[in-house]
Short mmCIF file of C-alpha atoms in Angstrom, two decimals:
data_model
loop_
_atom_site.label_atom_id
_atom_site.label_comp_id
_atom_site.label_asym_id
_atom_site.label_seq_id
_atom_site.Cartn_x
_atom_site.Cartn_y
_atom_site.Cartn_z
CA UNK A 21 -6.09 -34.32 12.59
CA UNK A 22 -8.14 -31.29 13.08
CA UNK A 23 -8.37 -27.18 12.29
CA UNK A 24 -6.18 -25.74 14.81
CA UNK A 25 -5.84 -22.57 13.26
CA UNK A 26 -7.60 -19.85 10.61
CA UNK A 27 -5.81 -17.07 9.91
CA UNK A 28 -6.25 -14.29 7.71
CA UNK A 29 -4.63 -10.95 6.38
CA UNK A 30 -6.84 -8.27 5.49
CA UNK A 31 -4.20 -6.08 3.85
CA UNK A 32 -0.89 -7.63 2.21
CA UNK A 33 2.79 -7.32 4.38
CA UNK A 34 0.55 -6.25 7.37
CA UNK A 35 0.15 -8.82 10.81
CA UNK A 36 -3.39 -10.55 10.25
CA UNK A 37 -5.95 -11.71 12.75
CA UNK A 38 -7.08 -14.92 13.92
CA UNK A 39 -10.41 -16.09 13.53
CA UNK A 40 -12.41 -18.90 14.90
CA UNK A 41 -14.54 -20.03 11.58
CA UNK A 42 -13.94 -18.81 8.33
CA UNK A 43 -15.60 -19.26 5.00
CA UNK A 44 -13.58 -20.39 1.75
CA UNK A 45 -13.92 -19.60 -1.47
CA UNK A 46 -12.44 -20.01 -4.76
CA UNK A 47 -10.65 -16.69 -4.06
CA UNK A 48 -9.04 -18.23 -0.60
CA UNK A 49 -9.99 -17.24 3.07
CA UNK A 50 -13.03 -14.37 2.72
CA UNK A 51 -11.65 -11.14 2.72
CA UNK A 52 -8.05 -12.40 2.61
CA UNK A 53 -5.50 -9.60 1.39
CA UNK A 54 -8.40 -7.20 -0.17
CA UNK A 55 -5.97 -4.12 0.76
CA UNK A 56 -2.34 -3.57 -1.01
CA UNK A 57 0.36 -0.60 -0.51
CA UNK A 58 0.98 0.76 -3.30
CA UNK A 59 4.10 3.26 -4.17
CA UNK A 60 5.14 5.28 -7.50
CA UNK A 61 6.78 2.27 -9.34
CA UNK A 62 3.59 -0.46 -8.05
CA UNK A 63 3.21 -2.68 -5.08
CA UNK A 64 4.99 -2.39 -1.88
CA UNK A 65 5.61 -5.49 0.52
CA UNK A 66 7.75 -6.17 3.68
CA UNK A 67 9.94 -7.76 0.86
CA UNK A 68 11.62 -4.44 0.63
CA UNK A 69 9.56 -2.00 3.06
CA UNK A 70 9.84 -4.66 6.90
CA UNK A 71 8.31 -1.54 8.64
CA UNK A 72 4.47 -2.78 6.84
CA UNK A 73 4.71 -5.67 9.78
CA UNK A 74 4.88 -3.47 12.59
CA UNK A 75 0.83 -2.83 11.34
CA UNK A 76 -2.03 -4.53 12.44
CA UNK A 77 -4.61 -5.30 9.72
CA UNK A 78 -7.79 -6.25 11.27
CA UNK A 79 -11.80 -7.09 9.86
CA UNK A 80 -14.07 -4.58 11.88
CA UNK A 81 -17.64 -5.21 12.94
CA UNK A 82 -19.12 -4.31 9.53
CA UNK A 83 -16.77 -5.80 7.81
CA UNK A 84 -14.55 -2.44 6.92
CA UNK A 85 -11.14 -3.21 7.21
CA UNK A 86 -9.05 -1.29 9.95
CA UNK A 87 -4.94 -0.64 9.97
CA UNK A 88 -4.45 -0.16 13.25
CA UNK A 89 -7.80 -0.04 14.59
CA UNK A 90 -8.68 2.71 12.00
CA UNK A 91 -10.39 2.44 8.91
CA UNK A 92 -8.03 1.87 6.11
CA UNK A 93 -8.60 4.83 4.07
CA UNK A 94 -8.83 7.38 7.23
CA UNK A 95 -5.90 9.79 7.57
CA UNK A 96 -4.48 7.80 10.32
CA UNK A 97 -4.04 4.74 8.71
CA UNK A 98 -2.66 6.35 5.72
CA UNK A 99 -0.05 8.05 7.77
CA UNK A 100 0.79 5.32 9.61
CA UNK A 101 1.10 3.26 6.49
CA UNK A 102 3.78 6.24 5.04
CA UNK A 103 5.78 6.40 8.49
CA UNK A 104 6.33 2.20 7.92
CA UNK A 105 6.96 2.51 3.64
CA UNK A 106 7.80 5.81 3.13
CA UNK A 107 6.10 8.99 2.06
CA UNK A 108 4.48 8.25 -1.08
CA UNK A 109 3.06 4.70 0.02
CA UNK A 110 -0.67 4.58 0.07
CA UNK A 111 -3.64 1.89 0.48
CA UNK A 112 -5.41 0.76 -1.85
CA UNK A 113 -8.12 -1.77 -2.67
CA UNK A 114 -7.40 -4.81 -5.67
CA UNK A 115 -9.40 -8.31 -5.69
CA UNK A 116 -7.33 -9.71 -8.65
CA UNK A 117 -6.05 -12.58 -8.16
CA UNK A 118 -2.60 -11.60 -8.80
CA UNK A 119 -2.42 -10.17 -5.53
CA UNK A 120 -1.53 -13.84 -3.95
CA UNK A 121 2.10 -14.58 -4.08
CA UNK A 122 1.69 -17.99 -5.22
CA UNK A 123 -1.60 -19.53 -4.67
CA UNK A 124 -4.55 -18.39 -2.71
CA UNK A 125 -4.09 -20.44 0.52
CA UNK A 126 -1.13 -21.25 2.37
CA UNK A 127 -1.13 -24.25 4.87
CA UNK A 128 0.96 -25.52 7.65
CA UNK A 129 1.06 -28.95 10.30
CA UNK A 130 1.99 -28.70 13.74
CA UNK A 131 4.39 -31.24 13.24
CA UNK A 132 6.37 -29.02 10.16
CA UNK A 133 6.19 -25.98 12.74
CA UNK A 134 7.88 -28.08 15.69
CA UNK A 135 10.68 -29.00 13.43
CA UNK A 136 10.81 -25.42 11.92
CA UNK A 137 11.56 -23.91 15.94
CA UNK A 138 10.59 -20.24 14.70
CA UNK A 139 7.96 -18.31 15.50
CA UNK A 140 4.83 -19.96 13.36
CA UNK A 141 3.95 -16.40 12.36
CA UNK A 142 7.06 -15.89 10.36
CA UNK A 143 5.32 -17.74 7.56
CA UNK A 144 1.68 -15.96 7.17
CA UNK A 145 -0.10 -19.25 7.07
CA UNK A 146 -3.88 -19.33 6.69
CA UNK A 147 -4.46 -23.01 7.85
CA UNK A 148 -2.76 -24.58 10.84
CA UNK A 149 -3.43 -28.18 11.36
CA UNK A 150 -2.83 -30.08 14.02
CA UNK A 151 -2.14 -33.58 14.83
CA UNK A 152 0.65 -34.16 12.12
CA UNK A 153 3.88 -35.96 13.24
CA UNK A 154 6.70 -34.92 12.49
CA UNK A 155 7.29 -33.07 8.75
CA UNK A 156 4.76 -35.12 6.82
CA UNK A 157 3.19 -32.83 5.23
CA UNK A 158 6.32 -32.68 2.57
CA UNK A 159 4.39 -35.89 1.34
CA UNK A 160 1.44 -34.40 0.64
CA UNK A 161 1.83 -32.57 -2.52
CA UNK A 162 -0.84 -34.13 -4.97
CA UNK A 163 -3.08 -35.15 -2.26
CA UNK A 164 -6.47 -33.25 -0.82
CA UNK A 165 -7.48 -32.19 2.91
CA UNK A 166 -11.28 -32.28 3.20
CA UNK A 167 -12.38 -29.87 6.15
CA UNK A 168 -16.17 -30.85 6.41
CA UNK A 169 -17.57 -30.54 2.91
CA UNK A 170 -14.88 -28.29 2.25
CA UNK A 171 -11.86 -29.75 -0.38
CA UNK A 172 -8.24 -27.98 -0.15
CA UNK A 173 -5.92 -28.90 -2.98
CA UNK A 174 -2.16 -28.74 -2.03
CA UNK A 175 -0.17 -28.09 -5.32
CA UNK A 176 3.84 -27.82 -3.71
CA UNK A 177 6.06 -26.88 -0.82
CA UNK A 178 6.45 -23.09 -0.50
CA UNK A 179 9.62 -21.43 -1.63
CA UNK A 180 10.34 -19.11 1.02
CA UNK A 181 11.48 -15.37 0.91
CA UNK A 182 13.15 -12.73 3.03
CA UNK A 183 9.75 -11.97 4.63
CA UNK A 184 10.59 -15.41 7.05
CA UNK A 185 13.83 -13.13 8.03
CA UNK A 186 11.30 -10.72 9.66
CA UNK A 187 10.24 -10.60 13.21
CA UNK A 188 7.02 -10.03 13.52
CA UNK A 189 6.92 -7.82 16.60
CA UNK A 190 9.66 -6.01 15.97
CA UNK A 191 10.68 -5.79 12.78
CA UNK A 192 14.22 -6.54 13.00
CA UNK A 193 15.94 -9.12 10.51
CA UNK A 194 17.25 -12.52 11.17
CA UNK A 195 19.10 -13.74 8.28
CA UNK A 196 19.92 -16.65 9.99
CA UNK A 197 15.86 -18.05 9.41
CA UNK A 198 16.03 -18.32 5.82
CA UNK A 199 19.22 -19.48 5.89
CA UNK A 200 17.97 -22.04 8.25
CA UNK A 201 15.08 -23.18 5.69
CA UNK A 202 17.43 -23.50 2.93
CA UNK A 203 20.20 -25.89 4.68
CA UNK A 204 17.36 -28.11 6.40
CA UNK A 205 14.35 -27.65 4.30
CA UNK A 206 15.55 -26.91 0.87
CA UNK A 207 14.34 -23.40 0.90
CA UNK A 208 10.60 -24.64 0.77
CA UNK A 209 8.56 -24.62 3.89
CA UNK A 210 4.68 -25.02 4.49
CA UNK A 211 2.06 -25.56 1.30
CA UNK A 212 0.94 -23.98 -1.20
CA UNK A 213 -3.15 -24.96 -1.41
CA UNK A 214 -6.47 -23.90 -3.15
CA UNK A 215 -9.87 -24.05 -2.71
CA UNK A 216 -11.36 -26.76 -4.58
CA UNK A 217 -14.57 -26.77 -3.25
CA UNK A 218 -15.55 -23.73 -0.98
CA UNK A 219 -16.99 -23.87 2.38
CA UNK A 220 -17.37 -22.55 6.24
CA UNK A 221 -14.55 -23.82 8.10
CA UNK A 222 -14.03 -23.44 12.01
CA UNK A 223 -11.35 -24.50 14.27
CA UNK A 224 -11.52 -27.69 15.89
CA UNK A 225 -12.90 -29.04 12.88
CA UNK A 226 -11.89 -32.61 12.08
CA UNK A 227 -9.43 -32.53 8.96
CA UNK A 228 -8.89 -35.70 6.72
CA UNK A 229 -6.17 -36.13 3.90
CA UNK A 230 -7.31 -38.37 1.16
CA UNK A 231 -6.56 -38.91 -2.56
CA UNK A 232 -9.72 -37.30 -4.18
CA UNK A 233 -8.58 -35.99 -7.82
CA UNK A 234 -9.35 -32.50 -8.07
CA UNK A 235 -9.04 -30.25 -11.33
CA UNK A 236 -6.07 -27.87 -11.20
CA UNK A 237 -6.03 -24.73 -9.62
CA UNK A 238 -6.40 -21.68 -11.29
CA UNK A 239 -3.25 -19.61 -11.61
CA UNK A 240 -2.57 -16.14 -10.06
CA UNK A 241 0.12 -14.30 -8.25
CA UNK A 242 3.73 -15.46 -9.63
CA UNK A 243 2.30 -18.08 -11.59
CA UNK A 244 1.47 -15.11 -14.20
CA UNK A 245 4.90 -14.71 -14.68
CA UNK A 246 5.10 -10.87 -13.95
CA UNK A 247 4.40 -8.50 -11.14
CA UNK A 248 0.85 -6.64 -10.84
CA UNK A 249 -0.20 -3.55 -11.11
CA UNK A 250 -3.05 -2.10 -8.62
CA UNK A 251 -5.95 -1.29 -10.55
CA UNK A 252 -9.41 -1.72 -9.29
CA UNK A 253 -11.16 -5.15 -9.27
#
């Protein structure tokens, strides 16, 4: 098996950027999701505002992050975030760790995204690996991937939402995805995975899944148990 893949999403419910080496930390992919839209009653994702995926989020040479190709803060980007979520959305920078859904990393095989037949991008993985038959990777809940030196826990399957309806070019809604997941997959698709022991990752790197005990991860996003509100930090 090896690191096809690295992907990551400067700001949340925006298209991310691929990269060819990566470093991972305890808090996930570096500068994963450091930028948020926030509206007058708290967070805004493609959940209920699709138009955010039309957006490119992208890491610039200094490591600013750009909407667009524009600084995220400039009055471009914030109008361009408004015309996709409305008039009172705005960006905003939050490094809790609430701002992950689930976990901080979320993984996918080759072999799960052959069987899927969607468009891989539907899903906002960070990790694609390659060389996976078929959809083992359901078995490896419990187990570890070691990249390198590098250890990534995978806790579960992912419990998909309406964002897997979205197409990510054009915005429009397909139902008929999610539905999809739930009759063949059991509504969970892909892993959810943390960082047990950080490192620089880079694709074609060799991946290995082995049995390594690792302590548990710490909890964030929906594991709280309640939304989040943006605050700085």
């Amino acid at each position: 098996m090896h690191l096809k893949e690295i992907w990551r999403f400067p700001v949340k419910s925006l298209r991310g950027e691929r990269l060819p080496q990566a470093r991972l930390t305890a808090d996930g992919v570096g500068g994963d999701r450091q930028i948020h839209i926030g509206g007058p009653r708290g967070v805004l994702t493609a959940r209920t505002r699709p138009g955010l995926l039309s957006l490119s989020a992208t890491t610039g040479p200094t490591g600013e992050v750009l909407i667009d190709g524009r600084p995220w803060e400039s009055p471009q980007a914030v109008a361009a975030i408004r015309a996709a979520a409305g008039p009172d959305a705005t960006p905003v920078r939050y490094g809790g760790p609430e701002r992950f859904d689930v976990l901080n990393l979320t993984v996918v095989t080759d072999g799960a995204l052959a069987a899927l037949g969607h468009d891989p991008r539907r899903l906002r993985s960070n990790l694609v690996i390659a060389g996976v038959p078929g959809l083992a990777e359901r078995q490896w809940p419990g187990r570890t991937l070691r990249i390198g030196d590098t250890l990534v826990g995978v806790l579960k399957l992912r419990a998909r939402c309406v964002v897997t309806t979205i197409d990510p070019d054009s915005g429009i809604r397909d139902p008929g995805v999610l539905r999809d997941i739930h009759r063949r997959h059991d509504g969970r698709f892909a892993m959810d995975c943390w960082v047990a022991t950080p490192g620089t990752v880079r694709a074609g790197d060799p991946v290995r899944l082995t049995d390594e005990e690792l302590d548990p991860p710490a909890p964030g996003g929906w594991i709280l148990g309640a939304p989040y509100t943006l605050t700085a930090g």
